[in-house]
CSV table of C-alpha atoms in Angstrom, one decimal:
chain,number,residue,atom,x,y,z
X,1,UNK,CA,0.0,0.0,0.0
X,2,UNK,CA,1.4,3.5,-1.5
X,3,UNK,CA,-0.1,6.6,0.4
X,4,UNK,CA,1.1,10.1,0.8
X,5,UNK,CA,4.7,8.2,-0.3
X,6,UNK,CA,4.7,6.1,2.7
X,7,UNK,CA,5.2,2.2,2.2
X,8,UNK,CA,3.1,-0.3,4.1
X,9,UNK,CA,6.7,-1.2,6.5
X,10,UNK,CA,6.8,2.6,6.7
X,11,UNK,CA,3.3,2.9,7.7
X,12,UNK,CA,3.2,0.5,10.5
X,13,UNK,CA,6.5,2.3,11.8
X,14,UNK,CA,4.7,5.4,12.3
X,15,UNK,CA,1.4,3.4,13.8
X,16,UNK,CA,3.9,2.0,16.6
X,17,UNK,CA,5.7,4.4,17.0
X,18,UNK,CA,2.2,6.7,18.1
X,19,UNK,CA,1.2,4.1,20.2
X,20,UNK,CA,4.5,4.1,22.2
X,21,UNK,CA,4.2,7.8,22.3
X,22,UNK,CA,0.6,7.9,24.0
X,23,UNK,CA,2.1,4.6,26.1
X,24,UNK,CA,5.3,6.8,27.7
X,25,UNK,CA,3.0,10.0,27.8
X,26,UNK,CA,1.0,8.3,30.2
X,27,UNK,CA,3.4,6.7,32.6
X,28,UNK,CA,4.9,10.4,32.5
X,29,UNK,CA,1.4,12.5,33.6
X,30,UNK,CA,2.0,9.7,37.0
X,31,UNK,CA,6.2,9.9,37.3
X,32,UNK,CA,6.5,12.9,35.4
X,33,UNK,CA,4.0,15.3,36.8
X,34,UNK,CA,3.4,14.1,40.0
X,35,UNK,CA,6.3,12.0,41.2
X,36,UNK,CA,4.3,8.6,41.8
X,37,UNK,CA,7.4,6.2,40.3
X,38,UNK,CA,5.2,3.0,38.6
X,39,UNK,CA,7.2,-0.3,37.8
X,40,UNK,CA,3.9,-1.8,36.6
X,41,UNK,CA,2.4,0.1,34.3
X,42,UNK,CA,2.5,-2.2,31.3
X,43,UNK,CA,-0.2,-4.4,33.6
X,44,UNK,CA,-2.8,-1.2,32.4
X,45,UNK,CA,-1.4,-1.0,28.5
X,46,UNK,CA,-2.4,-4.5,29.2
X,47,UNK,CA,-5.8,-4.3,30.8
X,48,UNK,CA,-7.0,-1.9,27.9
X,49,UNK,CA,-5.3,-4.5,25.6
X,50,UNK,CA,-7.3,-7.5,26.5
X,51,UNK,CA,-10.5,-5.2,27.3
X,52,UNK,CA,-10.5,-3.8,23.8
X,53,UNK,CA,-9.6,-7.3,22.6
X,54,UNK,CA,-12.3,-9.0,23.9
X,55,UNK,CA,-15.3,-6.4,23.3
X,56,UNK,CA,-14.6,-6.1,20.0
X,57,UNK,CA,-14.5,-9.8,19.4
X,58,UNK,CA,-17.6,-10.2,21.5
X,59,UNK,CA,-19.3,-7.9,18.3
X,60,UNK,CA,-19.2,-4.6,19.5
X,61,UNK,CA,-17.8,-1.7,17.6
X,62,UNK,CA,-14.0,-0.3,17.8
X,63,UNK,CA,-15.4,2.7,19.1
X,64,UNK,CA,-16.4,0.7,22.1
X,65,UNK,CA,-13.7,-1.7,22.6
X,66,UNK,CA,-11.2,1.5,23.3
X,67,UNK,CA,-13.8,3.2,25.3
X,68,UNK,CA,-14.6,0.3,27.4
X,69,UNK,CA,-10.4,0.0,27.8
X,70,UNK,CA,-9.8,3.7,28.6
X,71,UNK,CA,-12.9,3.1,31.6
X,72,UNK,CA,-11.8,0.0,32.9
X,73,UNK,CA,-7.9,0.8,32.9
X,74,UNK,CA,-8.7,4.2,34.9
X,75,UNK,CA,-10.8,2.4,37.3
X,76,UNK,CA,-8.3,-0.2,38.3
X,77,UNK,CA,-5.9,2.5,38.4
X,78,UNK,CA,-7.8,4.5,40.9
X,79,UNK,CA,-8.0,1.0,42.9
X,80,UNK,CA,-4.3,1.1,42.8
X,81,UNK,CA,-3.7,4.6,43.3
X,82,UNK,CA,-5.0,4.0,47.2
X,83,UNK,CA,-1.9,2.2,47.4
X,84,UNK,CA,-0.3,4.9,47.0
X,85,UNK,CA,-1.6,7.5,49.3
X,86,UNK,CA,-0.3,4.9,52.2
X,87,UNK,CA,3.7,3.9,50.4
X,88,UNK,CA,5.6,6.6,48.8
X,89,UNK,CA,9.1,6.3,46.7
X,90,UNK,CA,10.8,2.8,46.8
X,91,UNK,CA,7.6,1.2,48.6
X,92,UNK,CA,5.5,2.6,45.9
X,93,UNK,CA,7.9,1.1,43.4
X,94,UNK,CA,7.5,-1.9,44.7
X,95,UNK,CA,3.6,-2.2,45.0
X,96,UNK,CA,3.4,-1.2,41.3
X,97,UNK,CA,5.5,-4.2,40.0
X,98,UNK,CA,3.7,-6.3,41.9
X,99,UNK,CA,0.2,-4.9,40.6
X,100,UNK,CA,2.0,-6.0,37.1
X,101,UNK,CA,2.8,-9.4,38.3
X,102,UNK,CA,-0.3,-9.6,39.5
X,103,UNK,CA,-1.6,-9.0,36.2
X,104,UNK,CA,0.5,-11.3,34.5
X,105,UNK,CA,-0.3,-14.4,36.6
X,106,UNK,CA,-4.1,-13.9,36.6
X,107,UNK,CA,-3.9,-13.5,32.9
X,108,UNK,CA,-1.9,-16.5,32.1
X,109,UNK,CA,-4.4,-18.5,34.4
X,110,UNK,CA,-7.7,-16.8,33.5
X,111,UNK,CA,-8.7,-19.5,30.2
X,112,UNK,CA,-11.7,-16.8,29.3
X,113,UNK,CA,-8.5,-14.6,28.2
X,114,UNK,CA,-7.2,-17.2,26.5
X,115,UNK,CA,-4.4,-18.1,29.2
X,116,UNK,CA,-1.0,-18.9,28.4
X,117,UNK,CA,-2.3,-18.7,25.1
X,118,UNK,CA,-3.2,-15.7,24.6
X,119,UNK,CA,-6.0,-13.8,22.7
X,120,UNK,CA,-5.9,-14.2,18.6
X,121,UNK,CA,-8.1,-12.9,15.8
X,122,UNK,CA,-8.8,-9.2,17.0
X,123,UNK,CA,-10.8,-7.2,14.8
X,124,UNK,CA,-9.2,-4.8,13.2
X,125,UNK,CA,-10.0,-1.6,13.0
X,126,UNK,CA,-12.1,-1.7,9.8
X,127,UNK,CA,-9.7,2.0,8.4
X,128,UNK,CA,-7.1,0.1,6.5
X,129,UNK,CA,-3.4,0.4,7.5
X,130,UNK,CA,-3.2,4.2,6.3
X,131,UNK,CA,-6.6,5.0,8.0
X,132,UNK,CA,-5.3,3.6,11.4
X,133,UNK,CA,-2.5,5.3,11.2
X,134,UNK,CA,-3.8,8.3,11.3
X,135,UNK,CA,-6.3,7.2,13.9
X,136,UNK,CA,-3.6,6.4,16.3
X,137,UNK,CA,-2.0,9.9,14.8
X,138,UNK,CA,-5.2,11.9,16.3
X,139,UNK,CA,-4.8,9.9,19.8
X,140,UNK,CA,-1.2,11.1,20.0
X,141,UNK,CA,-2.3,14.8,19.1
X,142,UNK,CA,-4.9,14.9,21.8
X,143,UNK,CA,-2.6,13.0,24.5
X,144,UNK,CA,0.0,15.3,23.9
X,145,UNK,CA,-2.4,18.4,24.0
X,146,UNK,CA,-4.0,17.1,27.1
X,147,UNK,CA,-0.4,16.8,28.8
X,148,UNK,CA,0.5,20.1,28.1
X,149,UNK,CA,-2.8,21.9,28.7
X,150,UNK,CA,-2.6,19.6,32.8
X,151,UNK,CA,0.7,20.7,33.2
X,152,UNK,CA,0.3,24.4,33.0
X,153,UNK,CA,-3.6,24.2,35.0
X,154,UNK,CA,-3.6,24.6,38.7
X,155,UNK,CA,-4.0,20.8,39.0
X,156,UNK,CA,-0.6,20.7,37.0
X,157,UNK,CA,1.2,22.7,39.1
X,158,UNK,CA,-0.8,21.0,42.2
X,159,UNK,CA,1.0,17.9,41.1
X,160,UNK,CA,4.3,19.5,40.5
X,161,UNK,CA,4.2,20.4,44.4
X,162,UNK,CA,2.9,16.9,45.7
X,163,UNK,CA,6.2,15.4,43.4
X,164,UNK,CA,8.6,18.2,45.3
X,165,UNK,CA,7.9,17.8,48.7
X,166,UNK,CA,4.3,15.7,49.5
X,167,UNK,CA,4.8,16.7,53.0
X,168,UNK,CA,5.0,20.8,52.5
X,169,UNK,CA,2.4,19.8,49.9
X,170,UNK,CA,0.1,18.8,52.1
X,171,UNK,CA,0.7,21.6,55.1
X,172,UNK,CA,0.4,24.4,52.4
X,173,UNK,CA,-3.7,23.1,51.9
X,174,UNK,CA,-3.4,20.4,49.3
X,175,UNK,CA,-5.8,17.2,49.2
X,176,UNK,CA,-2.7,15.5,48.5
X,177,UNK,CA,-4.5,12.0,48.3
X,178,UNK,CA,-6.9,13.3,45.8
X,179,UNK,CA,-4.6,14.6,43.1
X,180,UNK,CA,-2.8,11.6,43.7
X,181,UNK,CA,-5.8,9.5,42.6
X,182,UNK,CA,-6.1,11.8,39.8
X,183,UNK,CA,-3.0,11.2,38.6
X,184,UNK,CA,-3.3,7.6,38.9
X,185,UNK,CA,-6.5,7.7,37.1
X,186,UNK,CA,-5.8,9.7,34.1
X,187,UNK,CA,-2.5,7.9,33.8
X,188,UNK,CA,-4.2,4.7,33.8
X,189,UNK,CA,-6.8,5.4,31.5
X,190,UNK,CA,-4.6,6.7,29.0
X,191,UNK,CA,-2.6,3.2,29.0
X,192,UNK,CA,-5.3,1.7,28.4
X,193,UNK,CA,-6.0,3.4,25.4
X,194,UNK,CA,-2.8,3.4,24.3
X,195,UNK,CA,-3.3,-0.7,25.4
X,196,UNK,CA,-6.1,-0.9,23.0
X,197,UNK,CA,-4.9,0.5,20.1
X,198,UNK,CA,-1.6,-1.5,20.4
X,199,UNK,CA,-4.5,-4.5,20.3
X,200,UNK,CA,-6.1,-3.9,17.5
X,201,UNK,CA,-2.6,-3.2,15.6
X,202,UNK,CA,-1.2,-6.5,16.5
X,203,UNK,CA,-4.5,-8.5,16.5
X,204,UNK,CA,-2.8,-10.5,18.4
X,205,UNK,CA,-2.0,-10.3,22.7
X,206,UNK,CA,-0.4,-12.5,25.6
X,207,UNK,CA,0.3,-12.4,28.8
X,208,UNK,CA,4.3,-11.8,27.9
X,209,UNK,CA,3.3,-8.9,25.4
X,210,UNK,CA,2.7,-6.9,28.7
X,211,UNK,CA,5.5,-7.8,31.6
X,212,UNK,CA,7.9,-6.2,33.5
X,213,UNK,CA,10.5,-5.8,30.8
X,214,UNK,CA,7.8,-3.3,29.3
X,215,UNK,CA,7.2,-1.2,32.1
X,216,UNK,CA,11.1,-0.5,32.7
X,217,UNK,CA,10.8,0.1,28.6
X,218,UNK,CA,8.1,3.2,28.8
X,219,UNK,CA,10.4,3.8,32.1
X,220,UNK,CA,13.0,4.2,30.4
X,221,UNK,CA,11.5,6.7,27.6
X,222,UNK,CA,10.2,8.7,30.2
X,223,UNK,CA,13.7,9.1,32.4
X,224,UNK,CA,15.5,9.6,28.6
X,225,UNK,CA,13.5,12.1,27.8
X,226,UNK,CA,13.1,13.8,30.4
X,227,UNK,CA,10.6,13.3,33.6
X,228,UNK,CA,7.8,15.6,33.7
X,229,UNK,CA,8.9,17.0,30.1
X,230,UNK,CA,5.8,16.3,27.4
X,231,UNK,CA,8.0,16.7,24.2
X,232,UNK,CA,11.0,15.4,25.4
X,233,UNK,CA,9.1,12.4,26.3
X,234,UNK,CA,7.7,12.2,23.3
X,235,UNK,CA,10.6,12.2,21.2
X,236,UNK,CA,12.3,9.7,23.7
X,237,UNK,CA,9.6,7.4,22.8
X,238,UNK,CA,9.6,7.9,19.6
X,239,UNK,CA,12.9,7.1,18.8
X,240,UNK,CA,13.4,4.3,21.2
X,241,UNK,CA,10.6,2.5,20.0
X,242,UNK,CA,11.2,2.4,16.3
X,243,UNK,CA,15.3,2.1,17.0
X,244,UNK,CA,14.7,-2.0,16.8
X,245,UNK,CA,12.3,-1.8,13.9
X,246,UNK,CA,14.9,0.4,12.0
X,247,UNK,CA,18.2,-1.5,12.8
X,248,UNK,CA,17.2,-5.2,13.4
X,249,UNK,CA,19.9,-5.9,15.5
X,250,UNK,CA,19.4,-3.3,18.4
X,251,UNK,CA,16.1,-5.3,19.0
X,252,UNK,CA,18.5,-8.1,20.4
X,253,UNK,CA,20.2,-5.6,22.8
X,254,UNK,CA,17.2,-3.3,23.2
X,255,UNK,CA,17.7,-3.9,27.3
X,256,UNK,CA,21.4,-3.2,27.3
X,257,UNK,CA,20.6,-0.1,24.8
X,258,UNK,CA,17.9,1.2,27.2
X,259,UNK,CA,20.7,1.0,30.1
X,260,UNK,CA,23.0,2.0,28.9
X,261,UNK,CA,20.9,5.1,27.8
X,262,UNK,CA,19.8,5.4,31.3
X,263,UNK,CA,23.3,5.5,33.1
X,264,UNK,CA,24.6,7.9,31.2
X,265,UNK,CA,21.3,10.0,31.3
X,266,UNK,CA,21.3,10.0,35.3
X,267,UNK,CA,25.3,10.0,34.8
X,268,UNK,CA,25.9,13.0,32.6
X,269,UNK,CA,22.3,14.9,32.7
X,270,UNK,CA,19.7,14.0,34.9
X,271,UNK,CA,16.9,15.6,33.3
X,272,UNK,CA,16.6,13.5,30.3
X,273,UNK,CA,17.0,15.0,27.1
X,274,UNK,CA,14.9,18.2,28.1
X,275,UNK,CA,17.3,19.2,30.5
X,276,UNK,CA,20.3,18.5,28.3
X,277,UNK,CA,18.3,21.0,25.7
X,278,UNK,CA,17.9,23.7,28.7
X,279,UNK,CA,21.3,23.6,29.7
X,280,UNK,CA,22.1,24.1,26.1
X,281,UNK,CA,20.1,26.9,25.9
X,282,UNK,CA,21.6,29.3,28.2
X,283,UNK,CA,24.9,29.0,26.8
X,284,UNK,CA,23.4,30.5,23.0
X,285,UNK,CA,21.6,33.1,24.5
X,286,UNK,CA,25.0,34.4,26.4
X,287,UNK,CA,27.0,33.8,23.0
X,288,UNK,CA,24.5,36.1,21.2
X,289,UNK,CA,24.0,38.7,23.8
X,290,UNK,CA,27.8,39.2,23.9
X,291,UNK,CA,28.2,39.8,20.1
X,292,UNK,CA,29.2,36.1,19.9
X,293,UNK,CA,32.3,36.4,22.1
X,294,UNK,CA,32.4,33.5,24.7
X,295,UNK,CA,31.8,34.3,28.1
C-alpha cells in the first residue's frame, strides 16, 4: 500500500511508533507530573489490551472496545492509586511491579483470556493500515495536547508540588490523596488506550506482550526524555521504540541499549533529554547577547 509516499513497512512504523508515544506520555502524567514512580504500568497498557480485545470480538464496535479499555484501565488505576496514598518512593515502586505481576499471573491462568495462550483474531480496525495510522496519529495529538494543557492548570502545578515535597504539599492546603488518585487515574486510562490500540494493531496479545520488561521500557523513555517534560518524552519514545524496527539488531540488545541510555542519562544529565536541551540553551543566548564572544 502506496499513500502520501509512505510504504506499508513505513506505515506501520509510524502506527507503533504513536502508540508508544501515548504509552510513555501516560506513565509520564503519574512519574513525570506528580512524582508517583510506577514499575507496573505495562499491567494497564495491558488491561486496555485484553478489554478492547475481547469487546470487539464479542461484536461490539472499535469505538467501544477502546472506550470500554480507557474506563476500565482508569478504574483499576484509581483502585491502585490508594496504594499509593499509604507507600511513597521505593515502597510505591515496589507495589506497582507487583500490581503488574499480579496481572501477569491472573492472565496467564484466567482460560476466558485465553491463558497462556493468549487472545488471537482481534478485529481490526475496519480503516485500513493508512486510515489507522492516522487514527492512532489523532490519539497522540490529543494526548499530547491534554499533557501540556494539565501541566500548565492549577491541578498541574498542584502535582508538581505533591512530586517536590508531598509533605509541605500537604501543610500548604493540598488534598494530596486526591490529586494523587487523579494522577493515577488519568494515567491509567490513558494506557489503556494506548493498550487498545496497540491490540487492534497487533490483532494479536499474551500475557508476555505486557510484563515487567515493558514497564522498565516506557520507564526508560520517560527518564530519557526527560521526567515531567511532554516533548521530550515524546521524542524519547519515539525514537526508542522504532530504534529496533529500524536496525534489526538493536532489537536483540534493546535492554542493554535502554541501560546504557539510562546510566549515562542519570550520569551526565539527569533531566533526560529536556534538560540537556535547557542547559544548552543558556549557553546560546549568552553567545549572542555578547556579540558572539564567549563568556
Amino acid at each position: 500500500m502506496i499513500m502520501l509516499g509512505l510504504s506499508g513497512y513505513e506505515i506501520s512504523l509510524i502506527t507503533s511508533m504513536g502508540i508508544a508515544v501515548i504509552f510513555a506520555l501516560s506513565l509520564n502524567l503519574i512519574t513525570g507530573f506528580c512524582g508517583q514512580i510506577s514499575l507496573g504500568h505495562a499491567a494497564f497498557y495491558g488491561i486496555g489490551a485484553y478489554s478492547s480485545a475481547m469487546l470487539t470480538k464479542a461484536g461490539l464496535p472499535l469505538g467501544v472496545g477502546i472506550l470500554g479499555a480507557v474506563i476500565f484501565a482508569g478504574l483499576i488505576g484509581i483502585v491502585v492509586g490508594f496504594a499509593s496514598l499509604r507507600v511513597r518512593h521505593d515502597f510505591l515502586a515496589i507495589t506497582t511491579m507487583g500490581v503488574g505481576f499480579l496481572f501477569i499471573g491472573i492472565m496467564r491462568q484466567w482460560d476466558f483470556v485465553g491463558g497462556e495462550m493468549g487472545v488471537s483474531g482481534i478485529p481490526g480496525s475496519g480503516l485500513g493500515k493508512s486510515g489507522f495510522m492516522f487514527l492512532v496519529l489523532v490519539f497522540v495529538a490529543l494526548t499530547a495536547l491534554f499533557s501540556v494543557h494539565l501541566k500548565r492548570s492549577w491541578m498541574g502545578y498542584s502535582f508538581d508540588a505533591i512530586a517536590d515535597d508531598e509533605d509541605t504539599a500537604r501543610v500548604i492546603g493540598l488534598d494530596v490523596s486526591r490529586y494523587k488518585l487523579a494522577a493515577f487515574a488519568m494515567g491509567t486510562a490513558l494506557a489503556g488506550l494506548a493498550g487498545a490500540l496497540y491490540a487492534h494493531n497487533v490483532r494479536f496479545i499474551d500475557p508476555e506482550s505486557f510484563g515487567f520488561v515493558e514497564s522498565i521500557t516506557v520507564l526508560a523513555m520517560v527518564v530519557i526524555g526527560g521526567i515531567g517534560s511532554v516533548f521530550g518524552v515524546i521524542f524519547a519514545a519515539a525514537v526508542l521504540s522504532v530504534l529496533p524496527l529500524w536496525i534489526q539488531f538493536i532489537d536483540e540488545y534493546k535492554l542493554l541499549l535502554y541501560g546504557g541510555l539510562l546510566f549515562a542519562m542519570m550520569r551526565f544529565s539527569p533531566g533526560g533529554l529536556a534538560g540537556l536541551a535547557k542547559q544548552i540553551s543558556p549557553r546560546k543566548t549568552s553567545v549572542q547577547s555578547s556579540g558572539g564572544t564567549k563568556v
